[in-house]
């Protein structure tokens, strides 16, 4: 949903690039709404992402043939000798905006070519820790939280 709408979906989904429809009425505009998502990363807290500011984020799906993937939030490494598919930053809407889910965005993220425009539908900001019920010590207040997408052979367990 849009960052300033309190309703509609809060999860990120990948829409097909060539949609088809059943029944529709383009004159009704009071339904759930879906927007594209753009990066909001112009503050130099994570310099490797600032070139993406105001560009649309493309849809990405992780596929590791013959492997099971999982996201490890809070670490940019994979445990137990699991394969690291990519590492990145935890991103979501700004804390003052409507809620959205946290996702792991590759530190080498790309943008939709030719999409630079400040449309402000869904917006992705890096996520930083705040101490309180989240324990200080392992987490540092104000630090941008990282993540990793890991994979394992289909046989075996994720956590030991």
Coordinates of N, CA and C in Angstrom, one line a residue:
X1 N 0.8 -1.2 0.0 CA 0.0 0.0 0.0 C 0.9 1.2 0.0
X2 N 0.3 2.4 -0.2 CA 1.0 3.6 -0.2 C 1.5 3.9 1.3
X3 N 2.6 4.6 1.4 CA 3.1 4.9 2.7 C 2.2 5.7 3.6
X4 N 1.3 6.5 3.0 CA 0.4 7.3 3.8 C -1.0 6.8 3.8
X5 N -1.3 5.6 3.4 CA -2.6 5.0 3.6 C -2.6 4.0 4.8
X6 N -3.5 4.1 5.7 CA -3.5 3.2 6.8 C -4.0 1.8 6.5
X7 N -4.7 1.6 5.4 CA -5.2 0.3 5.0 C -4.6 -0.3 3.8
X8 N -5.2 -1.3 3.3 CA -4.7 -2.2 2.2 C -3.7 -3.1 2.7
X9 N -3.0 -3.9 1.8 CA -2.1 -4.9 2.2 C -0.8 -4.3 2.8
X10 N -0.1 -5.0 3.6 CA 1.1 -4.6 4.2 C 2.3 -5.5 3.8
X11 N 2.0 -6.5 3.0 CA 3.1 -7.4 2.6 C 3.5 -7.0 1.2
X12 N 4.8 -7.3 0.8 CA 5.3 -7.0 -0.5 C 5.0 -8.3 -1.3
X13 N 4.5 -8.1 -2.5 CA 4.3 -9.2 -3.4 C 4.9 -8.9 -4.8
X14 N 5.2 -9.9 -5.6 CA 5.6 -9.8 -6.9 C 4.5 -10.0 -7.9
X15 N 4.1 -9.0 -8.6 CA 3.0 -9.1 -9.5 C 3.6 -9.5 -10.9
X16 N 2.8 -10.2 -11.6 CA 3.2 -10.7 -13.0 C 3.4 -9.5 -13.8
X17 N 4.3 -9.5 -14.8 CA 4.6 -8.4 -15.6 C 3.6 -8.2 -16.8
X18 N 2.7 -9.3 -17.0 CA 1.7 -9.2 -18.0 C 0.4 -9.6 -17.4
X19 N -0.3 -8.8 -16.7 CA -1.5 -9.2 -16.0 C -2.7 -9.4 -16.9
X20 N -3.6 -10.3 -16.4 CA -4.9 -10.4 -17.1 C -6.0 -10.3 -16.1
X21 N -7.2 -10.0 -16.5 CA -8.3 -9.7 -15.6 C -9.5 -10.5 -15.8
X22 N -10.3 -10.6 -14.8 CA -11.7 -11.3 -14.9 C -12.6 -10.1 -15.1
X23 N -13.4 -9.8 -14.1 CA -14.3 -8.6 -14.2 C -13.7 -7.4 -13.6
X24 N -14.0 -6.2 -14.1 CA -13.4 -5.0 -13.5 C -14.3 -3.9 -13.8
X25 N -14.2 -2.8 -13.0 CA -14.9 -1.6 -13.2 C -14.0 -0.4 -12.9
X26 N -13.4 0.2 -13.9 CA -12.4 1.2 -13.7 C -13.0 2.5 -13.1
X27 N -14.3 2.6 -12.9 CA -15.0 3.8 -12.3 C -15.1 3.7 -10.8
X28 N -14.8 2.5 -10.3 CA -14.9 2.3 -8.8 C -13.5 2.5 -8.2
X29 N -13.3 3.5 -7.4 CA -12.0 3.7 -6.9 C -11.9 3.7 -5.3
X30 N -12.7 2.9 -4.7 CA -12.7 2.9 -3.3 C -12.4 1.5 -2.7
X31 N -11.5 0.8 -3.4 CA -11.1 -0.5 -3.0 C -9.7 -0.6 -2.4
X32 N -9.2 -1.7 -2.2 CA -7.9 -1.9 -1.7 C -7.0 -1.4 -2.9
X33 N -5.9 -0.8 -2.6 CA -5.0 -0.3 -3.6 C -3.6 -0.9 -3.5
X34 N -2.9 -1.0 -4.6 CA -1.6 -1.5 -4.6 C -0.7 -0.6 -5.5
X35 N 0.5 -0.3 -5.0 CA 1.4 0.6 -5.6 C 2.7 -0.1 -5.8
X36 N 3.6 0.5 -6.7 CA 4.9 0.0 -6.8 C 5.7 0.5 -5.6
X37 N 7.0 0.1 -5.5 CA 7.8 0.4 -4.3 C 9.1 1.1 -4.8
X38 N 9.5 2.1 -4.1 CA 10.7 2.8 -4.5 C 11.6 2.9 -3.3
X39 N 12.9 3.0 -3.6 CA 13.9 3.1 -2.5 C 14.0 4.6 -2.0
X40 N 14.1 4.7 -0.7 CA 14.3 6.0 0.0 C 15.6 5.9 0.8
X41 N 16.7 6.1 0.1 CA 18.0 5.9 0.7 C 19.0 7.0 0.4
X42 N 18.6 8.3 0.6 CA 19.4 9.4 0.3 C 20.2 10.0 1.4
X43 N 20.2 9.3 2.6 CA 20.7 9.9 3.8 C 22.2 9.6 4.1
X44 N 22.8 8.8 3.2 CA 24.2 8.4 3.3 C 24.5 7.5 4.5
X45 N 23.5 7.0 5.2 CA 23.8 6.1 6.3 C 24.3 4.8 5.7
X46 N 23.9 4.4 4.5 CA 24.4 3.3 3.8 C 24.8 3.7 2.4
X47 N 26.0 4.2 2.2 CA 26.4 4.8 0.9 C 26.3 3.9 -0.3
X48 N 26.4 2.6 0.0 CA 26.4 1.7 -1.2 C 25.0 1.6 -1.8
X49 N 23.9 2.2 -1.1 CA 22.6 2.1 -1.6 C 22.1 3.5 -2.1
X50 N 22.8 4.6 -1.8 CA 22.3 5.9 -2.1 C 22.0 6.1 -3.6
X51 N 22.7 5.4 -4.5 CA 22.4 5.6 -6.0 C 21.0 5.1 -6.3
X52 N 20.3 4.4 -5.4 CA 19.0 3.9 -5.7 C 17.9 4.8 -5.3
X53 N 18.2 5.9 -4.7 CA 17.2 6.8 -4.1 C 16.2 7.2 -5.2
X54 N 14.9 7.1 -4.9 CA 13.7 7.4 -5.7 C 13.6 6.6 -7.0
X55 N 14.4 5.5 -7.1 CA 14.1 4.6 -8.2 C 13.2 3.5 -7.7
X56 N 12.4 2.9 -8.6 CA 11.5 1.8 -8.3 C 12.3 0.5 -8.0
X57 N 11.9 -0.3 -7.1 CA 12.5 -1.5 -6.8 C 11.9 -2.6 -7.6
X58 N 12.7 -3.4 -8.3 CA 12.2 -4.5 -9.1 C 11.7 -5.7 -8.3
X59 N 10.9 -6.5 -8.8 CA 10.5 -7.7 -8.1 C 11.7 -8.7 -8.2
X60 N 11.9 -9.4 -7.1 CA 13.0 -10.4 -7.1 C 12.5 -11.6 -6.4
X61 N 12.8 -12.8 -6.9 CA 12.5 -14.1 -6.3 C 13.8 -14.9 -6.2
X62 N 14.1 -15.4 -5.1 CA 15.3 -16.2 -4.9 C 15.1 -17.7 -5.3
X63 N 15.8 -18.2 -6.2 CA 15.7 -19.6 -6.5 C 17.1 -20.2 -6.4
X64 N 17.2 -21.3 -5.6 CA 18.5 -22.0 -5.5 C 18.1 -23.5 -5.8
X65 N 18.3 -23.9 -7.0 CA 17.9 -25.2 -7.5 C 18.4 -26.3 -6.6
X66 N 17.5 -27.2 -6.1 CA 17.9 -28.3 -5.3 C 18.2 -27.9 -3.8
X67 N 17.9 -26.7 -3.5 CA 18.3 -26.2 -2.2 C 17.0 -25.5 -1.5
X68 N 17.0 -25.5 -0.2 CA 16.0 -24.7 0.5 C 16.6 -23.4 1.0
X69 N 15.8 -22.3 0.7 CA 16.4 -21.0 1.1 C 15.6 -20.5 2.4
X70 N 16.3 -19.7 3.1 CA 15.7 -19.0 4.3 C 16.4 -17.7 4.5
X71 N 15.7 -16.8 5.1 CA 16.2 -15.4 5.4 C 16.6 -15.4 6.9
X72 N 17.9 -14.9 7.1 CA 18.4 -14.8 8.4 C 18.4 -13.2 8.7
X73 N 17.5 -12.8 9.5 CA 17.4 -11.3 9.8 C 18.4 -11.0 11.0
X74 N 19.1 -9.9 10.8 CA 20.0 -9.5 11.9 C 21.5 -10.0 11.7
X75 N 21.8 -10.7 10.7 CA 23.1 -11.2 10.4 C 23.4 -11.2 8.9
X76 N 24.6 -10.8 8.6 CA 25.0 -10.8 7.1 C 25.9 -12.0 6.8
X77 N 25.7 -13.0 7.6 CA 26.4 -14.3 7.3 C 25.4 -15.4 7.6
X78 N 25.7 -16.6 7.0 CA 24.9 -17.7 7.2 C 25.6 -18.7 8.2
X79 N 24.8 -19.3 9.1 CA 25.3 -20.2 10.1 C 25.5 -21.6 9.6
X80 N 26.2 -22.4 10.3 CA 26.3 -23.9 10.1 C 26.8 -24.2 8.7
X81 N 27.7 -23.4 8.2 CA 28.3 -23.7 6.8 C 27.2 -23.7 5.7
X82 N 26.1 -23.0 5.9 CA 25.1 -22.9 4.9 C 25.6 -21.9 3.9
X83 N 25.1 -22.1 2.6 CA 25.5 -21.2 1.5 C 24.9 -19.8 1.6
X84 N 25.7 -18.8 1.5 CA 25.1 -17.4 1.4 C 24.8 -17.1 0.0
X85 N 23.5 -16.9 -0.3 CA 23.0 -16.5 -1.6 C 23.2 -15.0 -1.8
X86 N 22.9 -14.2 -0.8 CA 23.2 -12.8 -0.9 C 23.1 -12.2 0.5
X87 N 23.7 -11.1 0.7 CA 23.6 -10.3 2.0 C 23.1 -9.0 1.7
X88 N 22.5 -8.4 2.7 CA 21.9 -7.0 2.4 C 21.4 -6.4 3.7
X89 N 20.4 -5.6 3.5 CA 19.9 -4.7 4.6 C 18.4 -5.0 4.8
X90 N 17.9 -5.0 6.1 CA 16.5 -5.1 6.4 C 15.9 -3.8 6.0
X91 N 14.8 -3.8 5.2 CA 14.2 -2.6 4.8 C 12.6 -2.7 5.0
X92 N 12.0 -1.6 5.1 CA 10.5 -1.5 5.3 C 10.1 -0.1 5.1
X93 N 8.8 0.2 5.4 CA 8.4 1.6 5.4 C 9.0 2.4 6.5
X94 N 9.0 3.7 6.5 CA 9.5 4.5 7.6 C 8.6 4.3 8.8
X95 N 9.2 4.4 10.0 CA 8.4 4.2 11.2 C 7.2 5.1 11.4
X96 N 7.2 6.3 10.8 CA 6.1 7.2 10.9 C 5.0 6.9 9.9
X97 N 5.2 6.1 8.9 CA 4.3 5.8 7.9 C 3.5 4.5 8.2
X98 N 2.6 4.1 7.3 CA 1.8 2.9 7.6 C 2.7 1.7 7.7
X99 N 2.3 0.6 8.3 CA 3.1 -0.5 8.5 C 3.3 -1.3 7.2
X100 N 4.4 -2.0 7.1 CA 4.7 -2.9 6.0 C 5.6 -4.0 6.6
X101 N 5.8 -5.0 5.8 CA 6.7 -6.1 6.3 C 8.1 -5.7 6.2
X102 N 9.0 -6.4 6.9 CA 10.4 -6.2 6.8 C 10.9 -7.2 5.7
X103 N 11.7 -6.8 4.8 CA 12.3 -7.6 3.8 C 13.8 -7.5 3.7
X104 N 14.4 -8.5 3.2 CA 15.9 -8.5 3.0 C 16.2 -8.0 1.6
X105 N 16.8 -6.8 1.5 CA 17.2 -6.3 0.2 C 18.7 -6.4 0.0
X106 N 19.0 -7.0 -1.1 CA 20.4 -7.3 -1.5 C 21.2 -6.0 -1.5
X107 N 22.4 -6.0 -0.9 CA 23.3 -4.9 -0.8 C 23.7 -4.4 -2.2
X108 N 23.6 -5.3 -3.2 CA 23.9 -5.0 -4.6 C 22.6 -4.8 -5.4
X109 N 21.6 -4.3 -4.7 CA 20.2 -4.2 -5.3 C 20.3 -3.4 -6.6
X110 N 19.3 -3.7 -7.4 CA 19.1 -3.0 -8.7 C 17.9 -2.2 -8.7
X111 N 17.7 -1.4 -9.7 CA 16.4 -0.6 -9.8 C 15.8 -0.9 -11.1
X112 N 14.5 -0.5 -11.3 CA 13.9 -0.6 -12.6 C 14.5 0.5 -13.5
X113 N 15.0 0.1 -14.6 CA 15.6 1.1 -15.5 C 14.6 2.2 -15.9
X114 N 15.1 3.4 -15.9 CA 14.2 4.5 -16.3 C 13.1 4.9 -15.3
X115 N 13.2 4.4 -14.1 CA 12.1 4.6 -13.2 C 12.3 5.8 -12.2
X116 N 13.4 6.6 -12.4 CA 13.7 7.6 -11.4 C 12.6 8.7 -11.4
X117 N 11.8 8.7 -10.3 CA 10.7 9.7 -10.1 C 10.3 9.5 -8.7
X118 N 10.0 10.6 -8.1 CA 9.6 10.6 -6.7 C 8.1 10.4 -6.6
X119 N 7.6 9.2 -6.7 CA 6.2 8.9 -6.7 C 5.6 8.5 -5.3
X120 N 6.5 8.1 -4.4 CA 6.1 7.8 -3.1 C 4.9 6.9 -2.9
X121 N 4.9 5.7 -3.5 CA 3.9 4.7 -3.2 C 4.3 4.0 -2.0
X122 N 4.8 2.8 -2.2 CA 5.5 2.0 -1.1 C 6.9 2.5 -1.1
X123 N 7.5 2.7 0.1 CA 8.9 3.2 0.1 C 9.7 2.3 1.0
X124 N 10.9 2.0 0.6 CA 11.8 1.2 1.4 C 12.9 2.0 2.0
X125 N 13.0 1.9 3.3 CA 14.0 2.6 4.1 C 14.8 1.5 4.8
X126 N 16.1 1.7 5.1 CA 16.9 0.8 5.9 C 16.3 0.8 7.3
X127 N 16.5 -0.2 8.0 CA 16.0 -0.4 9.4 C 17.1 -0.4 10.4
X128 N 16.9 0.4 11.4 CA 17.9 0.5 12.5 C 17.3 0.0 13.8
X129 N 18.2 -0.5 14.6 CA 17.9 -1.0 15.9 C 17.5 0.1 16.9
X130 N 16.6 -0.2 17.8 CA 16.3 0.7 18.9 C 16.3 -0.2 20.2
X131 N 17.0 0.2 21.2 CA 17.1 -0.6 22.4 C 15.9 -0.4 23.3
X132 N 15.6 -1.4 24.0 CA 14.4 -1.5 24.9 C 14.0 -2.9 25.0
X133 N 12.9 -3.3 24.4 CA 12.6 -4.7 24.4 C 13.5 -5.5 23.5
X134 N 14.2 -4.8 22.5 CA 15.3 -5.3 21.8 C 16.5 -5.1 22.6
X135 N 17.3 -6.1 23.0 CA 18.4 -6.0 23.9 C 19.6 -5.2 23.3
X136 N 20.0 -4.2 24.1 CA 21.3 -3.6 23.8 C 22.4 -4.6 24.1
X137 N 23.5 -4.4 23.5 CA 24.6 -5.4 23.8 C 24.8 -6.1 22.4
X138 N 23.9 -7.1 22.1 CA 24.1 -7.6 20.8 C 23.6 -6.6 19.7
X139 N 22.6 -5.8 20.0 CA 22.1 -4.8 19.0 C 22.6 -3.4 19.4
X140 N 23.0 -2.6 18.5 CA 23.5 -1.3 18.7 C 22.5 -0.3 18.2
X141 N 22.0 0.6 19.1 CA 21.1 1.6 18.7 C 21.6 2.4 17.5
X142 N 20.7 2.6 16.5 CA 21.0 3.4 15.4 C 21.8 2.7 14.3
X143 N 22.2 1.5 14.5 CA 22.9 0.8 13.5 C 21.9 0.2 12.5
X144 N 22.2 0.2 11.2 CA 21.4 -0.3 10.2 C 21.5 -1.9 10.3
X145 N 20.4 -2.5 10.3 CA 20.3 -4.0 10.5 C 20.5 -4.7 9.2
X146 N 21.3 -5.7 9.2 CA 21.6 -6.5 8.0 C 20.8 -7.8 8.0
X147 N 21.0 -8.5 6.9 CA 20.3 -9.8 6.7 C 21.1 -10.6 5.7
X148 N 20.7 -11.9 5.6 CA 21.3 -12.7 4.6 C 20.3 -13.7 4.1
X149 N 20.4 -14.1 2.9 CA 19.5 -15.1 2.3 C 20.5 -16.3 2.2
X150 N 20.1 -17.4 2.9 CA 20.9 -18.6 3.0 C 20.3 -19.8 2.3
X151 N 21.0 -20.8 2.0 CA 20.4 -22.0 1.4 C 21.2 -23.2 2.0
X152 N 20.4 -24.3 2.0 CA 21.0 -25.6 2.4 C 20.5 -26.7 1.4
X153 N 21.3 -27.8 1.4 CA 20.8 -28.9 0.6 C 19.4 -29.3 1.1
X154 N 18.6 -29.9 0.2 CA 17.3 -30.2 0.6 C 17.2 -31.1 1.8
X155 N 18.2 -32.0 2.0 CA 18.3 -32.8 3.2 C 19.1 -32.0 4.3
X156 N 18.7 -32.2 5.5 CA 19.3 -31.5 6.6 C 18.4 -30.5 7.2
X157 N 18.8 -29.9 8.3 CA 18.0 -28.9 9.0 C 18.6 -27.5 8.9
X158 N 17.8 -26.5 9.1 CA 18.2 -25.1 9.1 C 19.0 -24.8 10.4
X159 N 18.4 -25.2 11.5 CA 19.1 -24.8 12.8 C 19.5 -26.1 13.5
X160 N 20.6 -26.1 14.1 CA 21.1 -27.2 14.9 C 21.1 -26.9 16.3

